[in-house]
Amino acid sequence: MDVTLLGTGAPQGLPRPGCPCAACATAVGDEARAATALLVDGALMIDLTPGPAFAAARAGRSLAGVRQVLLSHPHDGPAMEVPAGLPQPGRVADGRELALLDGHRVRATAVDIPGTGYEISGADGERLLYLPPGAAPAGLGNGNSRAAGGGAEGVGGAGPYDLVLLDVLARPDALARLRASGAVDAATDVVAVHLDHGVPPGPELHRRLAAVGARAVADGSTLLVGEFHAVPDLPRRTLVLGGARSGKSVEAERRLAAFPDVVYVATGGTREGDQDWAQRVSLHRERRPSSWRTVETCDLVPLLEAAGPGRAAAGPGTDAAGPGEGGGPGAGSRTGRPAGVSPLLIDCLALWLTHVMDEVGAWDDATWEAGGRQALRERTDALVAAVRETHRPVVAVSNEVGSGVVPATSAGRRFRDELGRLNAAFAAECEQVLLVVAGQALALRG
């Protein structure tokens, strides 16, 4: 079964008509995209794109054999024409199945916005899932566990799809839900469609998609369902560095937004009477997916060791999931994975270091020289060793503070120096290291 993408853009296309933004200005060549539409084996068309006959011709295809045209969503883009000779477009009711004469079977799946997803099976058993713009599958939970009753009747009930086409950038949680349900696995080809001007086209678009195990293709591309496509290996350990308000936490969160069962490790805790700190914490909480579990702790080593062979997934701290979710990040039996493989997002190492320096008395010169220095080394060495040995995906955030003015106090200089040493040691154990400046992520490694 092959799928030709007559368009891969949002309903209004990319660039958007009349839009002066930088993304639209640079959406040229292969990065210019018409509204998403699919041509399956030359016989089935899903959604319409402007000038579909010309789009098909540019891709070396013909619409002469199309026997069914299905729509997935209410159309709010440019006016669409139905070329002469094509069947009148229609939609299939959720849960209903349509059998075509050429052997394709189309099953309509419910989504969480107005519209319909389509599960298409070929004559040889290949399967693909197509979701409309801005949509996630309905009835699959929130990306934190396998949905109840998600058997053969649900999305992905017959096992992982060979190909999934969805709005990855606008709805990364949809991909997280599909992964949690088993409908997407490491062999599934995940292709982003409905691409809009929210992300700059070109290298940044492809970088963000690769970070979540997806890819984008140009309009007119033909995909063979079930054919292997190499997607960059997802790094197990990533360190995201940046200055204050640089966007480092947003970048870290973005890298795990399309994965289920994420455990957010908050090392900052609470600060009585500090309204500015409370506001910062609130903004972080509002930005995170509701499915993520939060653990407030600076005891990071047990969390990193939890997924090791033969280890129980018990972790310290306060788990925001509440009673019944377990005491740590490994309550993953509902997803069919071993306990403890939930990804960790640690935010941040600078606050962890502050806490440890408090505990060892590193701020006092006499205590520092009398044993505080050695105690801190032992704690940081233990953390770095745990990162080296961990079996779970980790994204950690840390401040880059060595490029500014020299602190006026010895304690300030000590913190700056020790954070620099910690960042360097932690980065040495990571497959990928990023530096975020003005919201732009620069790859230092990986």
XYZ file of C-alpha atoms in Angstrom:
446
model
C 0.000 0.000 0.000
C 1.433 3.374 -0.969
C 0.354 6.834 0.124
C 1.032 9.981 -1.901
C 0.863 13.184 0.097
C -0.676 15.732 -2.252
C -0.253 18.287 0.529
C 1.241 18.282 4.032
C 0.255 21.704 5.355
C -2.446 23.136 7.592
C -5.871 23.820 6.034
C -4.782 27.370 5.104
C -1.507 26.132 3.660
C 2.042 27.253 4.338
C 2.793 30.065 3.787
C -0.563 31.374 4.881
C -2.070 33.811 2.380
C -1.149 37.375 3.340
C 0.771 36.404 6.488
C 3.986 38.464 6.963
C 5.526 36.278 9.698
C 9.098 34.970 9.419
C 7.965 31.338 9.124
C 5.712 32.130 6.173
C 8.393 34.294 4.558
C 10.859 31.390 4.601
C 8.395 28.658 3.588
C 9.661 28.249 0.037
C 10.618 25.309 -2.145
C 10.061 21.980 -0.413
C 9.047 23.834 2.745
C 5.987 25.382 1.046
C 3.004 23.174 1.763
C -0.561 22.922 0.498
C -3.409 21.686 2.699
C -2.889 18.047 3.671
C -4.492 15.451 1.421
C -3.730 11.751 0.909
C -3.998 9.557 -2.172
C -3.927 5.877 -1.206
C -2.980 3.428 -3.975
C -4.531 5.826 -6.494
C -7.994 4.652 -5.418
C -8.832 6.383 -2.139
C -8.488 10.081 -1.408
C -8.575 11.515 2.116
C -9.260 15.263 2.326
C -8.908 17.801 -0.475
C -6.129 20.209 -1.313
C -6.275 23.181 -3.737
C -5.928 21.946 -7.300
C -5.833 18.229 -6.425
C -5.525 17.114 -10.064
C -2.463 19.329 -10.594
C -1.011 18.250 -7.228
C -1.396 14.616 -8.271
C 0.158 15.280 -11.667
C 3.177 16.992 -10.070
C 3.637 13.866 -7.961
C 3.411 11.651 -11.046
C -0.028 10.368 -10.115
C -3.505 10.464 -11.580
C -6.909 10.827 -9.946
C -8.594 8.787 -12.672
C -8.753 5.671 -10.476
C -10.147 7.340 -7.351
C -13.328 5.575 -6.239
C -13.873 7.192 -2.841
C -13.170 10.643 -1.379
C -13.436 11.013 2.395
C -13.188 14.155 4.500
C -11.723 14.178 8.009
C -12.604 17.653 9.278
C -14.707 20.773 8.645
C -12.791 22.833 6.117
C -11.829 26.407 6.992
C -9.103 27.069 4.454
C -9.235 28.264 0.828
C -12.189 27.165 -1.277
C -11.760 23.611 -2.535
C -12.810 22.286 -5.899
C -13.917 18.743 -6.569
C -12.431 17.820 -9.935
C -14.818 16.478 -12.549
C -15.042 12.714 -12.423
C -14.302 12.377 -8.716
C -16.972 10.992 -6.370
C -18.650 13.511 -4.114
C -16.690 13.766 -0.823
C -18.267 12.316 2.313
C -17.491 11.155 5.825
C -17.839 7.843 7.615
C -19.549 7.747 11.004
C -17.299 6.972 13.963
C -16.865 3.251 14.462
C -18.208 2.336 11.038
C -16.137 0.402 8.537
C -16.079 0.862 4.783
C -14.896 -1.923 2.472
C -13.676 -0.831 -0.956
C -13.753 -3.008 -4.058
C -9.952 -2.877 -4.441
C -9.445 -4.525 -1.030
C -8.903 -1.513 1.219
C -10.833 -1.316 4.470
C -11.449 2.070 6.079
C -12.526 2.377 9.689
C -13.595 5.729 11.119
C -12.122 6.467 14.537
C -13.356 9.059 17.022
C -11.190 12.090 17.801
C -11.417 14.704 20.537
C -12.413 17.608 18.271
C -14.993 17.907 15.478
C -13.742 15.551 12.806
C -12.935 11.924 12.072
C -9.768 9.876 12.030
C -9.329 7.054 9.539
C -7.651 3.696 10.010
C -6.858 2.219 6.592
C -5.892 -1.412 6.004
C -4.415 -2.713 2.771
C -4.985 -6.052 1.090
C -1.707 -7.398 2.529
C -2.432 -6.328 6.095
C -0.565 -3.010 6.169
C -2.184 -0.446 8.428
C -2.049 3.314 8.676
C -3.765 5.878 10.856
C -4.595 9.393 9.693
C -5.820 12.085 12.100
C -7.286 15.489 11.179
C -5.551 18.776 12.097
C -5.364 19.508 15.813
C -6.836 16.135 16.752
C -5.958 13.316 19.124
C -7.682 9.919 19.315
C -10.634 9.861 21.685
C -10.833 7.212 24.384
C -7.098 6.599 24.797
C -6.623 8.326 28.122
C -4.215 11.218 28.619
C -0.901 9.665 27.660
C -0.195 8.473 31.197
C -1.513 4.921 30.883
C -3.247 2.471 28.591
C -6.891 3.440 28.253
C -9.381 1.147 29.858
C -10.992 -1.182 27.392
C -8.460 -0.351 24.668
C -8.565 -3.765 23.046
C -9.391 -4.816 19.523
C -12.181 -2.237 19.244
C -9.920 0.731 20.016
C -7.321 2.573 18.005
C -4.334 0.308 17.546
C -6.195 -2.695 18.958
C -4.647 -4.959 16.326
C -1.140 -3.884 17.271
C 1.100 -1.004 16.216
C 0.412 0.822 12.976
C 2.944 0.755 10.169
C 2.390 4.447 9.405
C 0.793 7.260 11.405
C 0.094 10.702 9.947
C -0.945 13.344 12.461
C -0.484 16.916 13.654
C 2.620 16.171 15.738
C 3.604 19.775 16.434
C 0.188 21.039 17.511
C -0.786 17.876 19.399
C 2.292 16.051 20.705
C 0.026 14.582 23.375
C -1.775 12.663 20.613
C 1.463 10.844 19.842
C 1.995 10.247 23.564
C -1.464 8.642 23.792
C -0.793 6.419 20.805
C 2.522 5.313 22.287
C 0.916 4.611 25.663
C -1.774 2.453 24.031
C 0.710 0.447 21.948
C -0.623 1.845 18.665
C 2.796 3.382 17.938
C 6.083 1.656 18.652
C 9.705 2.108 17.604
C 9.020 0.598 14.160
C 6.079 2.885 13.332
C 6.806 5.542 10.733
C 5.453 8.770 12.268
C 4.995 11.531 9.697
C 3.946 15.056 10.644
C 1.193 16.633 8.532
C -1.037 19.731 8.846
C 2.176 21.753 9.243
C 1.542 25.420 10.042
C 3.601 28.552 10.668
C 4.019 27.974 14.428
C 7.470 26.453 13.842
C 10.074 27.919 11.462
C 10.366 25.672 8.398
C 13.636 24.053 7.437
C 16.234 22.750 9.898
C 14.354 23.820 13.045
C 11.199 21.990 11.937
C 13.091 18.790 11.209
C 15.113 19.076 14.433
C 11.989 19.333 16.573
C 10.334 16.409 14.814
C 13.424 14.206 15.045
C 13.559 14.903 18.793
C 10.188 13.168 19.236
C 10.810 10.351 16.745
C 8.880 11.833 13.807
C 9.694 13.301 10.408
C 8.243 15.552 7.716
C 8.251 15.021 3.963
C 7.646 17.396 1.072
C 4.373 17.715 -0.809
C 4.162 15.091 -3.546
C 6.121 12.450 -1.607
C 4.990 8.841 -1.896
C 5.362 6.599 1.151
C 5.321 2.823 1.041
C 3.405 1.669 4.114
C 5.488 -0.760 6.128
C 8.780 0.273 4.566
C 11.515 0.999 7.091
C 12.598 4.615 7.436
C 15.545 5.481 9.610
C 14.638 8.071 12.218
C 17.496 9.510 14.289
C 17.997 7.492 17.455
C 16.397 9.242 20.390
C 19.088 10.052 22.945
C 18.724 8.385 26.319
C 20.320 11.303 28.142
C 20.015 14.970 27.179
C 21.301 18.039 29.002
C 19.699 21.397 28.177
C 21.724 24.427 29.248
C 20.759 28.089 29.143
C 20.647 31.363 30.976
C 17.722 32.855 32.865
C 14.530 33.007 30.798
C 16.366 31.593 27.793
C 13.687 29.025 27.024
C 15.687 26.047 28.306
C 12.791 24.564 30.288
C 10.421 24.944 27.334
C 12.930 23.132 25.117
C 13.300 20.322 27.650
C 9.540 19.917 28.034
C 9.068 19.949 24.258
C 11.436 16.993 23.902
C 9.241 14.757 26.067
C 5.768 16.087 25.190
C 5.144 13.235 22.713
C 6.024 10.455 25.168
C 3.845 8.829 27.830
C 4.385 8.420 31.566
C 6.792 11.332 31.962
C 7.928 12.043 35.516
C 8.772 15.704 36.129
C 11.348 16.044 38.904
C 11.138 19.479 40.503
C 14.248 20.219 42.554
C 13.227 23.717 43.632
C 10.587 22.890 46.218
C 8.533 25.686 47.759
C 9.685 28.967 49.294
C 7.490 30.346 52.035
C 6.417 33.924 51.320
C 8.263 34.255 48.000
C 5.555 35.399 45.571
C 7.912 35.656 42.594
C 9.027 32.056 43.075
C 5.418 30.901 43.474
C 4.531 32.599 40.184
C 7.442 30.910 38.386
C 6.391 27.499 39.707
C 2.781 28.147 38.678
C 3.808 29.052 35.121
C 5.817 25.832 34.829
C 2.907 23.746 36.107
C 0.418 25.329 33.709
C 2.719 24.675 30.756
C 3.283 20.989 31.481
C 0.898 18.319 30.130
C -1.679 17.304 32.716
C -0.708 13.652 32.272
C 2.795 14.186 33.640
C 3.478 13.166 37.218
C 5.473 15.487 39.445
C 8.007 14.424 42.069
C 9.407 17.191 44.279
C 12.801 15.994 45.499
C 16.549 16.587 45.349
C 17.291 12.894 45.933
C 17.956 12.153 42.267
C 20.137 9.045 42.468
C 17.323 6.626 43.469
C 15.163 7.928 40.613
C 17.953 7.387 38.103
C 18.696 3.913 39.469
C 15.032 2.852 39.589
C 14.974 1.391 36.073
C 18.135 -0.664 36.467
C 18.047 -4.459 36.156
C 16.496 -6.016 39.208
C 15.686 -2.713 40.852
C 12.314 -1.647 42.117
C 10.912 1.615 40.819
C 10.464 3.336 44.130
C 11.397 6.975 44.429
C 11.365 9.635 47.099
C 9.513 12.887 47.114
C 5.951 14.007 46.640
C 4.201 12.434 43.674
C 1.511 14.767 42.434
C -0.429 11.836 41.010
C -1.682 11.148 44.485
C -2.563 7.915 46.271
C -2.784 4.805 44.173
C -0.173 5.902 41.643
C 2.748 4.462 43.595
C 5.574 6.172 45.381
C 7.836 6.725 42.402
C 8.142 6.901 38.641
C 7.875 3.220 37.851
C 4.161 2.500 38.077
C 4.196 1.567 34.418
C 2.605 -1.888 34.323
C -0.551 -0.367 32.815
C 1.403 0.535 29.698
C 2.815 -2.954 29.244
C 6.357 -1.763 29.952
C 8.579 -2.772 32.856
C 8.290 -0.628 35.945
C 10.625 2.316 36.062
C 11.100 3.064 32.362
C 9.165 6.334 32.540
C 11.229 9.237 31.191
C 12.573 11.720 33.719
C 12.652 15.474 33.237
C 14.893 17.030 35.898
C 14.458 20.769 36.338
C 16.975 21.815 37.368
C 20.554 20.864 38.322
C 21.385 24.378 39.561
C 18.694 24.137 42.248
C 19.840 20.612 43.097
C 23.377 21.933 43.581
C 22.103 24.771 45.777
C 20.310 22.242 47.988
C 23.381 20.001 48.273
C 25.665 22.949 49.054
C 23.234 23.901 51.821
C 23.428 20.382 53.253
C 27.247 20.171 53.250
C 27.754 23.718 54.542
C 29.538 24.857 51.406
C 28.664 28.515 51.851
C 30.873 28.892 54.924
C 34.585 29.139 54.119
C 35.716 27.273 57.217
C 33.231 24.431 56.740
C 34.125 24.260 53.065
C 37.809 23.763 53.796
C 37.141 21.410 56.727
C 35.280 18.829 54.664
C 32.496 20.559 52.764
C 34.457 20.476 49.514
C 34.984 16.710 49.744
C 31.364 16.078 50.754
C 30.122 18.027 47.735
C 32.465 16.131 45.408
C 31.097 12.835 46.689
C 27.502 13.933 46.091
C 28.152 15.225 42.578
C 30.236 12.154 41.696
C 27.362 9.908 42.851
C 24.903 11.829 40.667
C 27.138 11.665 37.599
C 27.717 7.937 38.137
C 23.952 7.373 38.356
C 23.460 9.258 35.089
C 26.132 7.095 33.463
C 24.419 3.869 34.594
C 20.762 4.827 34.210
C 18.479 2.768 31.977
C 15.719 5.344 31.706
C 15.423 8.326 29.345
C 16.533 11.539 31.051
C 16.262 15.180 30.033
C 17.940 17.498 32.528
C 17.932 21.291 32.662
C 20.718 23.422 34.100
C 21.757 27.055 34.174
C 24.772 28.288 32.273
C 26.165 30.917 34.663
C 29.842 31.105 33.733
C 29.510 33.707 30.978
C 28.410 36.660 33.085
C 30.078 38.956 35.594
C 32.336 37.527 38.276
C 30.294 37.188 41.506
C 31.284 39.656 44.219
C 31.322 37.112 47.062
C 33.380 33.996 47.626
C 30.172 31.973 48.087
C 28.855 33.221 44.752
C 32.108 32.388 42.985
C 32.099 28.954 44.619
C 28.598 28.230 43.345
C 29.490 29.420 39.850
C 32.586 27.228 39.771
C 30.858 24.138 41.167
C 27.927 24.461 38.790
C 30.337 24.725 35.876
C 32.086 21.528 37.038
C 28.752 19.735 37.510
C 27.486 20.786 34.073
C 30.684 19.579 32.418
C 30.648 16.221 34.217
C 26.928 15.692 33.563
C 27.289 16.662 29.886
C 30.105 14.141 29.479
C 27.600 11.358 30.226
C 24.906 12.607 27.827
C 24.384 11.628 24.204
C 22.989 15.088 23.472
C 23.797 18.503 24.923
C 21.931 21.673 23.915
C 22.535 25.328 24.667
C 19.428 27.515 24.500
C 19.926 31.206 23.697
C 16.973 33.552 23.091
C 14.701 30.532 22.671
C 16.927 28.977 20.012
C 18.435 25.564 20.724
C 22.018 25.045 19.595
C 23.331 21.492 19.522
C 26.678 21.184 21.309
C 26.669 17.403 21.053
C 24.472 14.902 19.275
